[in-house]
XYZ file of C-alpha atoms in Angstrom:
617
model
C 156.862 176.265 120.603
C 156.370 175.749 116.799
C 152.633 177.768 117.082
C 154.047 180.064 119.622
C 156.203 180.945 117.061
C 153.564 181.223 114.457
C 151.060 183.411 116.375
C 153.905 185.672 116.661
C 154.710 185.811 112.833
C 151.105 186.075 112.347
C 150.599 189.102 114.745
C 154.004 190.897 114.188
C 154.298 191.295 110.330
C 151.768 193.809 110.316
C 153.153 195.326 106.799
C 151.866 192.234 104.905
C 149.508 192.517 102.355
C 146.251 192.361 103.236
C 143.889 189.813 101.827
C 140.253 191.449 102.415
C 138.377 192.348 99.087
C 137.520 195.703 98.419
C 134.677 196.817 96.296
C 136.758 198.393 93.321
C 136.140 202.297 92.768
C 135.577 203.325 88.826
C 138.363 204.325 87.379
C 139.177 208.327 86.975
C 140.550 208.911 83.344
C 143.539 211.409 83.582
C 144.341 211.798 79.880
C 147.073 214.153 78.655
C 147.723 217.468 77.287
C 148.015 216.525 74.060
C 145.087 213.811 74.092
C 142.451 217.077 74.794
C 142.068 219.779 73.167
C 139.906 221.131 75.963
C 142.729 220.263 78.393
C 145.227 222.202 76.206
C 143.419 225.464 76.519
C 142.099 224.767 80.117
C 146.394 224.272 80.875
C 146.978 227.035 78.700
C 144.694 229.749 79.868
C 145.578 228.943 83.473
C 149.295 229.771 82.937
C 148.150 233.121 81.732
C 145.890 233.843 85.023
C 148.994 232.247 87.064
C 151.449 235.152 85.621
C 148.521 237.930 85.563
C 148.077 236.985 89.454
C 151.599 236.861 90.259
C 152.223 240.504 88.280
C 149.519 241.669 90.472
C 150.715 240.656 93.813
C 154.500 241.303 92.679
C 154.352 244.165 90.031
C 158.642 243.976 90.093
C 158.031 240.686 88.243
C 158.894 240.192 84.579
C 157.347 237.110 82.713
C 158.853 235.426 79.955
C 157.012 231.626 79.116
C 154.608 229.871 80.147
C 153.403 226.894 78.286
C 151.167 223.885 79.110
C 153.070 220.218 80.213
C 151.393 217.086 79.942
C 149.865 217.131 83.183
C 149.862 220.523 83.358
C 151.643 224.011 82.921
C 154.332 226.393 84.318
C 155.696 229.914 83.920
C 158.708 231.222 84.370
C 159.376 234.544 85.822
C 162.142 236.925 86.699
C 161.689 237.784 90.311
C 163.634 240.236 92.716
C 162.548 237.861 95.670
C 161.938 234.188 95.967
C 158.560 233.061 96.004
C 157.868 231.344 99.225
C 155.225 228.905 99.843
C 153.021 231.497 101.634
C 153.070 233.310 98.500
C 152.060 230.009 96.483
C 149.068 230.181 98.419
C 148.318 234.084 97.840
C 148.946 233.581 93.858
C 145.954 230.595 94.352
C 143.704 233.275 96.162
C 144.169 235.970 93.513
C 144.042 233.370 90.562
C 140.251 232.257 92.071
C 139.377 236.095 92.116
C 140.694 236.260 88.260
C 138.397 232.969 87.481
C 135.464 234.220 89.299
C 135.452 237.965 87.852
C 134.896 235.754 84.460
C 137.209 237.437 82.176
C 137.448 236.831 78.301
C 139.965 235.846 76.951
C 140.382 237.424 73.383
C 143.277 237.127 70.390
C 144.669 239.897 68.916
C 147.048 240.130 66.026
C 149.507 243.084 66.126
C 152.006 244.179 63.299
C 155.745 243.569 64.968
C 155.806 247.514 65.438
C 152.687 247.567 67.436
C 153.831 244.627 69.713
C 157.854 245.855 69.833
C 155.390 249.255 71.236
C 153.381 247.694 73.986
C 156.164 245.534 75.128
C 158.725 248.604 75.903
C 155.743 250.435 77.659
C 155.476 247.424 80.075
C 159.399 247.107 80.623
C 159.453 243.540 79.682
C 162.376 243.076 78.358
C 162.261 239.367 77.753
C 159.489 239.735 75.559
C 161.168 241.674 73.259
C 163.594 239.225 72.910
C 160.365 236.277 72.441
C 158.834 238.960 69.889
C 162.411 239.051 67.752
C 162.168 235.223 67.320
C 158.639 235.181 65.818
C 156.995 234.551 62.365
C 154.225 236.594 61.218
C 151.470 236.978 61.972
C 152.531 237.950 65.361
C 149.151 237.447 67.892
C 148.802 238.037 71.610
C 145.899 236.769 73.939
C 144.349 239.672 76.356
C 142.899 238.423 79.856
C 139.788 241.122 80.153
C 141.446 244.605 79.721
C 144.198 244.534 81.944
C 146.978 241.529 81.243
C 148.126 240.235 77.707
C 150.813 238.706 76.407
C 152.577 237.558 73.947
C 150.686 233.952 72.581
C 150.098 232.024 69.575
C 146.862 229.911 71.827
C 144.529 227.890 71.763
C 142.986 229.603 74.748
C 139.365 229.426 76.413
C 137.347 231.541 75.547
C 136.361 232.959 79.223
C 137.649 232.117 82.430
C 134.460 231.064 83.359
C 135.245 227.800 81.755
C 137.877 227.132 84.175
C 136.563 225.384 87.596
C 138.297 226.975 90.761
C 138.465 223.712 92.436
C 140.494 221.535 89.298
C 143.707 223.338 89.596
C 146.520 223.300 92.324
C 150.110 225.254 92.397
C 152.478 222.687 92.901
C 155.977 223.751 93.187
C 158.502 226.624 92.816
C 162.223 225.672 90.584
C 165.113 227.225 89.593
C 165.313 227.469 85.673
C 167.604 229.351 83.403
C 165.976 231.432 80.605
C 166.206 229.503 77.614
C 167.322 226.946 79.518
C 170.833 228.022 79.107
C 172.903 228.632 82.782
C 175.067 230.955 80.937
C 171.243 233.539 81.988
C 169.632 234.955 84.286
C 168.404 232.688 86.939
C 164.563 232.624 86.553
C 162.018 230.979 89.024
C 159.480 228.490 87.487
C 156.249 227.831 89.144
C 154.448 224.824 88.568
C 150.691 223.956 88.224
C 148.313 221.541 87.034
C 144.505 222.427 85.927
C 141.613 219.418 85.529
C 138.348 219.778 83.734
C 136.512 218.080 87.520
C 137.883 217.902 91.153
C 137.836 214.598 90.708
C 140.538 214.445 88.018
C 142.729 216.686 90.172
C 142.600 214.608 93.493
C 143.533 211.510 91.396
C 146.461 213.339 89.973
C 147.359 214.454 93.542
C 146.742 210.420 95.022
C 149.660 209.490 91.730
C 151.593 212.135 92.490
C 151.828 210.801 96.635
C 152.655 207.571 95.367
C 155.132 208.267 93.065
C 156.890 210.091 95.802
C 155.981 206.370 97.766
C 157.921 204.515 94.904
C 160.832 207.826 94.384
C 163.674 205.336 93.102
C 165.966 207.925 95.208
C 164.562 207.026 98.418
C 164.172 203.531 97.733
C 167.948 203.504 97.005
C 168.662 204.431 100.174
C 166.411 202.987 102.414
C 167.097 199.309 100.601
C 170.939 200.460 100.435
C 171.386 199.721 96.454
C 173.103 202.345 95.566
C 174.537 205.954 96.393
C 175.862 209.295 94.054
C 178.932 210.434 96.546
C 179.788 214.258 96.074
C 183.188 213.709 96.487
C 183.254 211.763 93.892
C 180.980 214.010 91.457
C 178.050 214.382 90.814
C 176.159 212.084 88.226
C 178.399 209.053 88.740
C 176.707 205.805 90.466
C 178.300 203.757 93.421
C 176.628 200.500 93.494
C 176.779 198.464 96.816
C 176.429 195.358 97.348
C 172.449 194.422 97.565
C 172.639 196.439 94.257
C 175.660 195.346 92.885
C 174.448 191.465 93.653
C 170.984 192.791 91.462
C 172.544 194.798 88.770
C 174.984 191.163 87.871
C 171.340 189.588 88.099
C 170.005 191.569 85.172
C 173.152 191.612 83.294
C 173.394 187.729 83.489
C 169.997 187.695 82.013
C 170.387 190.373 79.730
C 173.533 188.090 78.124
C 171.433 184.740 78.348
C 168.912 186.178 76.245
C 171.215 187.530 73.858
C 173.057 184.628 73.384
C 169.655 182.379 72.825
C 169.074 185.270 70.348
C 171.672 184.974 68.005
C 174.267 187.124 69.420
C 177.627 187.462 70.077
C 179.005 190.041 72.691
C 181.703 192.581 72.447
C 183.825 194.534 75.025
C 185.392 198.046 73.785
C 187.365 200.427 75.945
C 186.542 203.519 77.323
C 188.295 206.331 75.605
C 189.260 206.711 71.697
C 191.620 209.175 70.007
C 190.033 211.721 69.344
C 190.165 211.341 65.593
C 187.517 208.427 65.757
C 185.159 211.028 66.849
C 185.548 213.225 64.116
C 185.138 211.135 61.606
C 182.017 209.326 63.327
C 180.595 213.097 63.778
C 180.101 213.032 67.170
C 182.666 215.672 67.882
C 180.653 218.165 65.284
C 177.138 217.122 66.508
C 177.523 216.158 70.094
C 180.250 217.642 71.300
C 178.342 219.759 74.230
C 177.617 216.474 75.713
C 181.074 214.955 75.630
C 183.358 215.427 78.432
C 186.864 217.228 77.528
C 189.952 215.515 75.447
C 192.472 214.575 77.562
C 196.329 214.266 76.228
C 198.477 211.167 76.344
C 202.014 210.635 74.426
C 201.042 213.779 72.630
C 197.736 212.222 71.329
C 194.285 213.853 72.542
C 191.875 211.136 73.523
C 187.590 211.345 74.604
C 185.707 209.317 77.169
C 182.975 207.538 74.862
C 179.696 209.082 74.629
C 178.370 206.089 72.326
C 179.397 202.770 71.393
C 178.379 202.572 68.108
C 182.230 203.733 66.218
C 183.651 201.269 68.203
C 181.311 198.474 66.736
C 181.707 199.975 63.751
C 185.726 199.355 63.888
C 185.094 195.625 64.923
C 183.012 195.320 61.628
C 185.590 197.399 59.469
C 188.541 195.152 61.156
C 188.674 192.666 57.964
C 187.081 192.015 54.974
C 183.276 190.684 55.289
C 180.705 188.444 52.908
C 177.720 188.878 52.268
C 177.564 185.178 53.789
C 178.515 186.646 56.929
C 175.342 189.095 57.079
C 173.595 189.426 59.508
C 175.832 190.474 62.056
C 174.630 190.899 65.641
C 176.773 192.204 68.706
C 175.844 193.470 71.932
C 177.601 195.317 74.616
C 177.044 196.651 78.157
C 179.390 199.293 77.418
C 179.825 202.459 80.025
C 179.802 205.808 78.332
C 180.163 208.879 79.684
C 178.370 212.101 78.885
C 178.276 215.469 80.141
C 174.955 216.864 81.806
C 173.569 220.127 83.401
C 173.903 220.140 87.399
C 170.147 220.942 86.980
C 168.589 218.111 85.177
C 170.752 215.554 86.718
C 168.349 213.092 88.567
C 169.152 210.431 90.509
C 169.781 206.852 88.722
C 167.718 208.875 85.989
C 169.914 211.193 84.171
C 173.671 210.782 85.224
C 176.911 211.334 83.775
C 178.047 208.013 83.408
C 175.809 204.918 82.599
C 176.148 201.611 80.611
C 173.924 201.263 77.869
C 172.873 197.827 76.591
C 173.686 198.509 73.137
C 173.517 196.341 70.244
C 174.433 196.764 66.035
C 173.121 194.715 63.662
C 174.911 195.050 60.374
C 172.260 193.099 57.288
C 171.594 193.084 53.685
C 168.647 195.003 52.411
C 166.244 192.467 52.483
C 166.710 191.357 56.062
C 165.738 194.692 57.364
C 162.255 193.549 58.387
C 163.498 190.182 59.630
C 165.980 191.196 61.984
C 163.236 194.329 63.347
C 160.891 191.294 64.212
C 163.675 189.244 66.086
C 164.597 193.062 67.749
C 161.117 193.288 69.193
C 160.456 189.586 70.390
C 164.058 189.819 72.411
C 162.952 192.984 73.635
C 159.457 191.689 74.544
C 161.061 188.737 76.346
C 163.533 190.902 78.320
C 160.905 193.892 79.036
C 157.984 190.958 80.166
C 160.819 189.307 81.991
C 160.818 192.881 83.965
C 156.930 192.697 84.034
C 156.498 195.423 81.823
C 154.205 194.464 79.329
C 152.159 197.468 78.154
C 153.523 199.659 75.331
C 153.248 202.647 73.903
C 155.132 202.278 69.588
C 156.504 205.108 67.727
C 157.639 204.835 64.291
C 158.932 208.383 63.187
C 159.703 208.415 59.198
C 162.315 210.507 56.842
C 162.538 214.204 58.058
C 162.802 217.141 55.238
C 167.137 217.067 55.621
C 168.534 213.576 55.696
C 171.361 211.281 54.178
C 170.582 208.081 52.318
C 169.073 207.227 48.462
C 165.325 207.655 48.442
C 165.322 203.506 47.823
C 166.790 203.100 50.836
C 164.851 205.165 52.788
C 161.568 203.235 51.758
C 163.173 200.025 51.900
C 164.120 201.029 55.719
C 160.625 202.213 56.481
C 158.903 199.165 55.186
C 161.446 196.759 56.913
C 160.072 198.524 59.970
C 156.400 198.447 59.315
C 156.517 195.083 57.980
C 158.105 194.288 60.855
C 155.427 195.529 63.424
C 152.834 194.178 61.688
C 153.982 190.977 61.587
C 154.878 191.592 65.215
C 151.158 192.235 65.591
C 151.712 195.844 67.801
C 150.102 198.922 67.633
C 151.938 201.897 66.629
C 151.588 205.265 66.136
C 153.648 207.351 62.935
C 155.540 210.291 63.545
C 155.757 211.805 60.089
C 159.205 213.641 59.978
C 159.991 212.701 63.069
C 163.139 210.455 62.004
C 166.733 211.344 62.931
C 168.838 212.529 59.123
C 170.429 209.125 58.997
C 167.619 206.771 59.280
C 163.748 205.945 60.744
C 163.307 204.685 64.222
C 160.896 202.626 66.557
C 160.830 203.834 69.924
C 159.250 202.140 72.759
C 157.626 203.595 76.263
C 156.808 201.545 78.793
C 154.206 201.499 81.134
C 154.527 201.352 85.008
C 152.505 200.083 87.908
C 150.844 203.259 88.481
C 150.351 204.822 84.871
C 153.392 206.602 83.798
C 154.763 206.227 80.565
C 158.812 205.505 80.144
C 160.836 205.805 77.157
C 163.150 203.028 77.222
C 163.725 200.986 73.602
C 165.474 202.267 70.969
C 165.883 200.797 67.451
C 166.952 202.924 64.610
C 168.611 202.232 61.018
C 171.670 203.862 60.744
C 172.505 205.011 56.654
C 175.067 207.403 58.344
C 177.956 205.580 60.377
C 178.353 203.140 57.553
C 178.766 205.545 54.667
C 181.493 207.687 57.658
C 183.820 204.698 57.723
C 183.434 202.932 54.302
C 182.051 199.966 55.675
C 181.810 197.499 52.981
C 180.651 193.712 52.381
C 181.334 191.740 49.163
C 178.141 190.931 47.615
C 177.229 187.973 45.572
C 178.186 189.477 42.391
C 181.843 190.167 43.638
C 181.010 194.220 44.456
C 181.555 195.559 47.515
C 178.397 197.012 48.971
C 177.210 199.724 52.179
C 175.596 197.138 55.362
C 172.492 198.445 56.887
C 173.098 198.841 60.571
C 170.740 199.128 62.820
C 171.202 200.357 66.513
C 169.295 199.170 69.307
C 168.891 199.470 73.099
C 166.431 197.516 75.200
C 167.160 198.687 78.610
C 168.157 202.101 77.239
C 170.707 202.499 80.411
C 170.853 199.642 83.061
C 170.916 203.025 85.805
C 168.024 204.336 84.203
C 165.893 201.103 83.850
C 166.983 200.018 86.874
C 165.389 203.638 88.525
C 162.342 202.660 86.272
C 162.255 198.886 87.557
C 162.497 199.949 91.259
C 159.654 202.877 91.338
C 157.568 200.250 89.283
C 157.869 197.607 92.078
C 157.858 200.432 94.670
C 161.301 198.168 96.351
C 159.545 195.130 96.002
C 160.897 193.384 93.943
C 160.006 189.676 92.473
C 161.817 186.720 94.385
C 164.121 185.930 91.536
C 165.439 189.538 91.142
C 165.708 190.606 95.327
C 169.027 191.520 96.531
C 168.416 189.253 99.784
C 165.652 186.362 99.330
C 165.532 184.549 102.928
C 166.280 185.750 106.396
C 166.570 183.728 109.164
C 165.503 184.736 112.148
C 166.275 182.677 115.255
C 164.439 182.959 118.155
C 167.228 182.321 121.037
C 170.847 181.818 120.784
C 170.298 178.059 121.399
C 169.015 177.998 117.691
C 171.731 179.615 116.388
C 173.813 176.807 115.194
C 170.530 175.712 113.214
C 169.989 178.831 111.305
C 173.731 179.241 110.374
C 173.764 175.205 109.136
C 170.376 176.615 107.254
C 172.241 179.624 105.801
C 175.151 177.017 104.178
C 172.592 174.751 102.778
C 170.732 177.787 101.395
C 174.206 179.301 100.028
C 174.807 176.421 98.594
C 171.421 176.271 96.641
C 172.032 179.539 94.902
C 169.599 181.117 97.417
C 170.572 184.648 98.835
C 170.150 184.432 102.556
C 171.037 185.619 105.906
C 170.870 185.448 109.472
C 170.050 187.985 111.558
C 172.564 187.987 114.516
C 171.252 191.158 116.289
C 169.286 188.960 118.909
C 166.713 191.566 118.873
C 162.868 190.501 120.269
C 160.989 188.417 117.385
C 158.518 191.282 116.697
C 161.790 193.641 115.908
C 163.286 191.112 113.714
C 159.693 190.881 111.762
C 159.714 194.341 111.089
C 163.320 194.823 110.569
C 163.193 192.144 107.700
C 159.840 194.112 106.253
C 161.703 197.269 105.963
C 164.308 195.956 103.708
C 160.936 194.298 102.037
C 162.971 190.788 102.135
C 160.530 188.529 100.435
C 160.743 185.419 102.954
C 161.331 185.827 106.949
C 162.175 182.583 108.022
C 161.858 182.016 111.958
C 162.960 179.484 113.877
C 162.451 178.158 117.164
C 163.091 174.798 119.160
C 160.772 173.293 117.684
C 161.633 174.306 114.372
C 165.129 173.427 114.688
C 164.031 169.836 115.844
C 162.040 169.536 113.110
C 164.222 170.596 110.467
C 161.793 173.350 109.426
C 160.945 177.183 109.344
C 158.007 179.370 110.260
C 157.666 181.277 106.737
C 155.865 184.983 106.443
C 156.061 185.649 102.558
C 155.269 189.760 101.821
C 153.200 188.875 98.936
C 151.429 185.842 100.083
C 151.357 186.269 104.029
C 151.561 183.600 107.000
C 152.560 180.684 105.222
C 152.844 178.717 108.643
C 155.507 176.311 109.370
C 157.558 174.957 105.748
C 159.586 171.527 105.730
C 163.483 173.556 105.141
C 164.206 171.079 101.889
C 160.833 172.148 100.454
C 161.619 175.659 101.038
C 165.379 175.628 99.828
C 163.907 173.410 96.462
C 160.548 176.119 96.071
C 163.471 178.899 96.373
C 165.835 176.906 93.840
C 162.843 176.240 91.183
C 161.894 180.002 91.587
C 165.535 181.407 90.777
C 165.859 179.039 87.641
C 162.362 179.656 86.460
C 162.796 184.083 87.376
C 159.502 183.597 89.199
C 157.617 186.602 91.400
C 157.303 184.066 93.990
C 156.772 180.756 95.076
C 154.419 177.967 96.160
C 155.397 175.956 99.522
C 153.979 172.600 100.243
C 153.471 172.686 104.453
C 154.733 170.422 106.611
């Protein structure tokens, strides 16, 4: 029975990975905008013959933007009718023809008059509104003798540089001119432009897969998680294959802290509304804050941020410099107001917990307690297998708070920091927010993309808000540094990012449901449930599937839900005190002694492992 069963595990999981070698194809480089200058004004120029073909084959259309993306460009226009995906297609034609009649592209530079002129002749009224919001000198771009607008460049210099068979139109969206839903409605096409053919049908082969690994999907397919509408919209129901893996993460996220020298707070959810006035959230960032509500005559905010709350912990007695440094976490919830439009699954939402932390120091332990910040967050990122990076450091801007001193000692603490840490980084000169310089980390995915996900900036702002104070060595009272850091960014957001990066399958430690048991007849029942104790009882997440579906159904039901061990047993099995094992990452892993597979399973959970090695019976 036992290799009856096996031939049918063999045979039935046919979603397994395969193990034939492949002869590996060359790589196909897909840099971005902003890595190629060639690129730019390839991405550039194409937006221009996009909106010169669609003014052709629509002359009721008005244009207004249209710059380049990283991957490639868009323009928005203001359209009687909806474009259609018929009419994507006739735009592509009549772009070709524009390519093909080789057409140079030339600048011009106008006085204000001249352009205020041409634009009124066309009827284009958002222009005019563009032109009133430019420096001089102002410049336009013509496309041969019949299409300019408005443009600072770069541009090609002909359209014969621009290959008919490197560019696609990819998609029509709503978008609100300048962004702001208070316009008019606009429609935004979308299209990317490659130097070879090649280059475009590897950015079409990402762009399938990322739809493949579309966090959204996943969510519902694996049944993590769920936005209900009549609940709202941006707010996250977690059930309870997601629920089990989002207390996974947070359990490690807390054992890490702890091992790094922190302690962890818990803060509530809404503040009078005075605490946000003095923190300056309620001048800066009030757009993004939901509205006050009133209780006992006193208004009170949902939190967007943590940080005043830490910063009334801190201010809650007296503190010595003895005391310094100060570290507390959080996984606090905050709640922040977003656009129905850019909402985006577990991506953007309206509330979120952030894995905050504040570290309030002394001067000179700035570049000390940087380097621990980027080993915890290499441990927890790694943990996550995530271990390429892309390092910003963005310095003082032209307007900002803080002594000059300060401000270099801060910078310093940073660099020193990284290059102890031994990671490349790139500067972003000005780039820092008024209160303080920053690192910010992007991580890299299984297919390429870049994330922005770690956060660690010096704070001279918050501190100097609330008076916060330590008594120095010399009896004076003296301002803290604090520094504010996220790892995860948002556990919803990461946890989007986690999921597309293991496209749903995720490493044994982490999976929501780690063994299922499938028994063959209902005279093996009793065996898998005593299994399923013994498993429970290990710390293993199992369980039985009681559908008494054929074998071959099980098999593929378990592969669906991408359950990293299908366990089947038959008579034999059940004699023996063992399990037929198909592993997705590893295959047929024939028939597995069950105290060797519930020890493998334990080992694997305690160590966070992908997956695990089985010794055969």
């Amino acid at each position: 029975m036992a290799s009856v069963v096996h031939e049918l595990v063999s045979s039935a999981a046919v979603t397994a990975p395969a193990q034939a070698e492949h002869p590996k194809k060359e790589m196909v480089v897909l840099p971005k905008t902003s890595e190629s200058e060639q690129l730019l004004k390839i991405r550039h120029s194409m937006s221009h013959v996009m909106a010169m073909a669609v003014q052709s084959l629509f002359p009721k259309t008005q244009v207004t933007i249209g710059p380049w993306t990283e991957s490639g460009f868009y323009y928005d226009f203001d359209s009687p009718d909806p474009f259609t995906e018929a009419d994507l297609k006739a735009i592509r034609k009549e772009m070709i023809k524009i390519i093909n009649r080789k057409l140079p592209l030339e600048r011009i530079e106008v006085s204000r008059q001249e352009a205020e002129t041409k634009i009124k002749a066309q009827n284009e009224p958002y222009k005019l509104e563009i032109l009133a919001g430019l420096q001089e000198p102002i410049t336009l771009y013509t496309l041969g003798d019949q299409w300019w607008d408005l443009c600072a460049g770069p541009h090609v210099a002909n359209t014969s540089e621009l290959n008919p068979k490197a560019f696609a139109l990819e998609s029509v969206a709503g978008a609100y001119w300048r962004g702001d839903e208070k316009n008019a409605q606009l429609q935004r096409i979308y299209g990317t432009a490659w130097e070879t053919p090649e280059q475009l049908a590897e950015h079409q082969r990402r762009k399938e897969e990322a739809l493949r690994r579309d966090h959204r999907r996943l969510g519902k397919d694996l049944d993590l998680f769920s936005i209900e509408d009549e609940a709202g919209a941006g707010l996250v129901f977690w059930h309870p294959r997601g629920a089990r893996m989002r207390l996974l993460i947070e359990d490690f996220w807390r054992q890490a802290h702890f091992e790094g020298g922190y302690e962890l707070l818990y803060t509530p959810h809404v503040a009078d509304i005075s605490l946000w006035k003095t923190s300056g959230h309620l001048d800066f960032y009030s757009e993004s804050m939901f509205g006050p509500m009133e209780v006992d005559e006193r208004e009170y905010q949902l939190k967007p941020m943590n940080c005043p709350f830490h910063v009334l912990t801190y201010a809650s007695k007296l503190r010595s410099y003895r005391e310094l440094p100060i570290r507390w976490a959080e996984l606090g919830t905050v709640y922040r107001y977003e656009r129905p439009g850019v909402m985006h699954g577990l991506m953007r939402v309206r509330g979120f917990t952030q894995d905050d932390a504040h570290v309030f120091c002394l001067p000179d332990q700035i570049s000390d307690e940087i380097l621990r910040i980027l080993d915890l967050t290499e441990r927890i990122l790694s943990t996550f297998d995530f271990r390429h990076y892309e390092i910003n450091l963005s310095t003082r801007p032209d307007k900002s708070i803080g002594d000059d001193a300060v401000w270099e000692l801060a910078t310093k603490g940073l660099v020193e920091a990284l290059e102890r840490k031994g990671w490349d980084y790139k500067i972003d000169e000005g780039g820092g927010a008024f209160y303080g310089p920053k690192i910010d980390l992007k991580i890299e995915d299984a297919i390429g993309r870049m994330w922005q996900c770690s956060t660690i900036q010096l704070d001279f702002n918050l501190p100097e808000r609330f008076k916060l104070d330590y008594i120095a060595a010399d009896g004076s009272k003296q301002r803290p540094i604090m520094i504010h850091r996220a790892i995860f960014g948002s556990l919803e957001r990461f946890f989007g990012i986690m999921t597309e990066n293991y496209a749903g399958d995720y490493p044994f430690w982490l999976a929501p449901e780690q063994v299922r048991l499938l028994p063959v007849t209902d005279e093996v029942q009793p065996s898998a449930e005593q299994m399923l104790e013994q498993l429970t009882a290990a710390g293993i997440r199992a369980t039985v599937d009681r559908s008494g579906d054929r074998l071959g159904k099980l098999i593929r039901s378990g592969e669906q839900m991408k359950i990293p061990l299908l366990a089947v047993i038959g008579a034999k099995e059940a004699e023996q005190g063992a399990v037929s094992l198909r592993s997705r990452r590893d295959g047929d892993l024939g028939v597995v002694d069950r105290d060797a597979l519930i020890e493998a399973a334990r080992q694997a959970n305690q160590n966070r492992h992908t997956s695990l090695t089985l010794p055969r019976s």
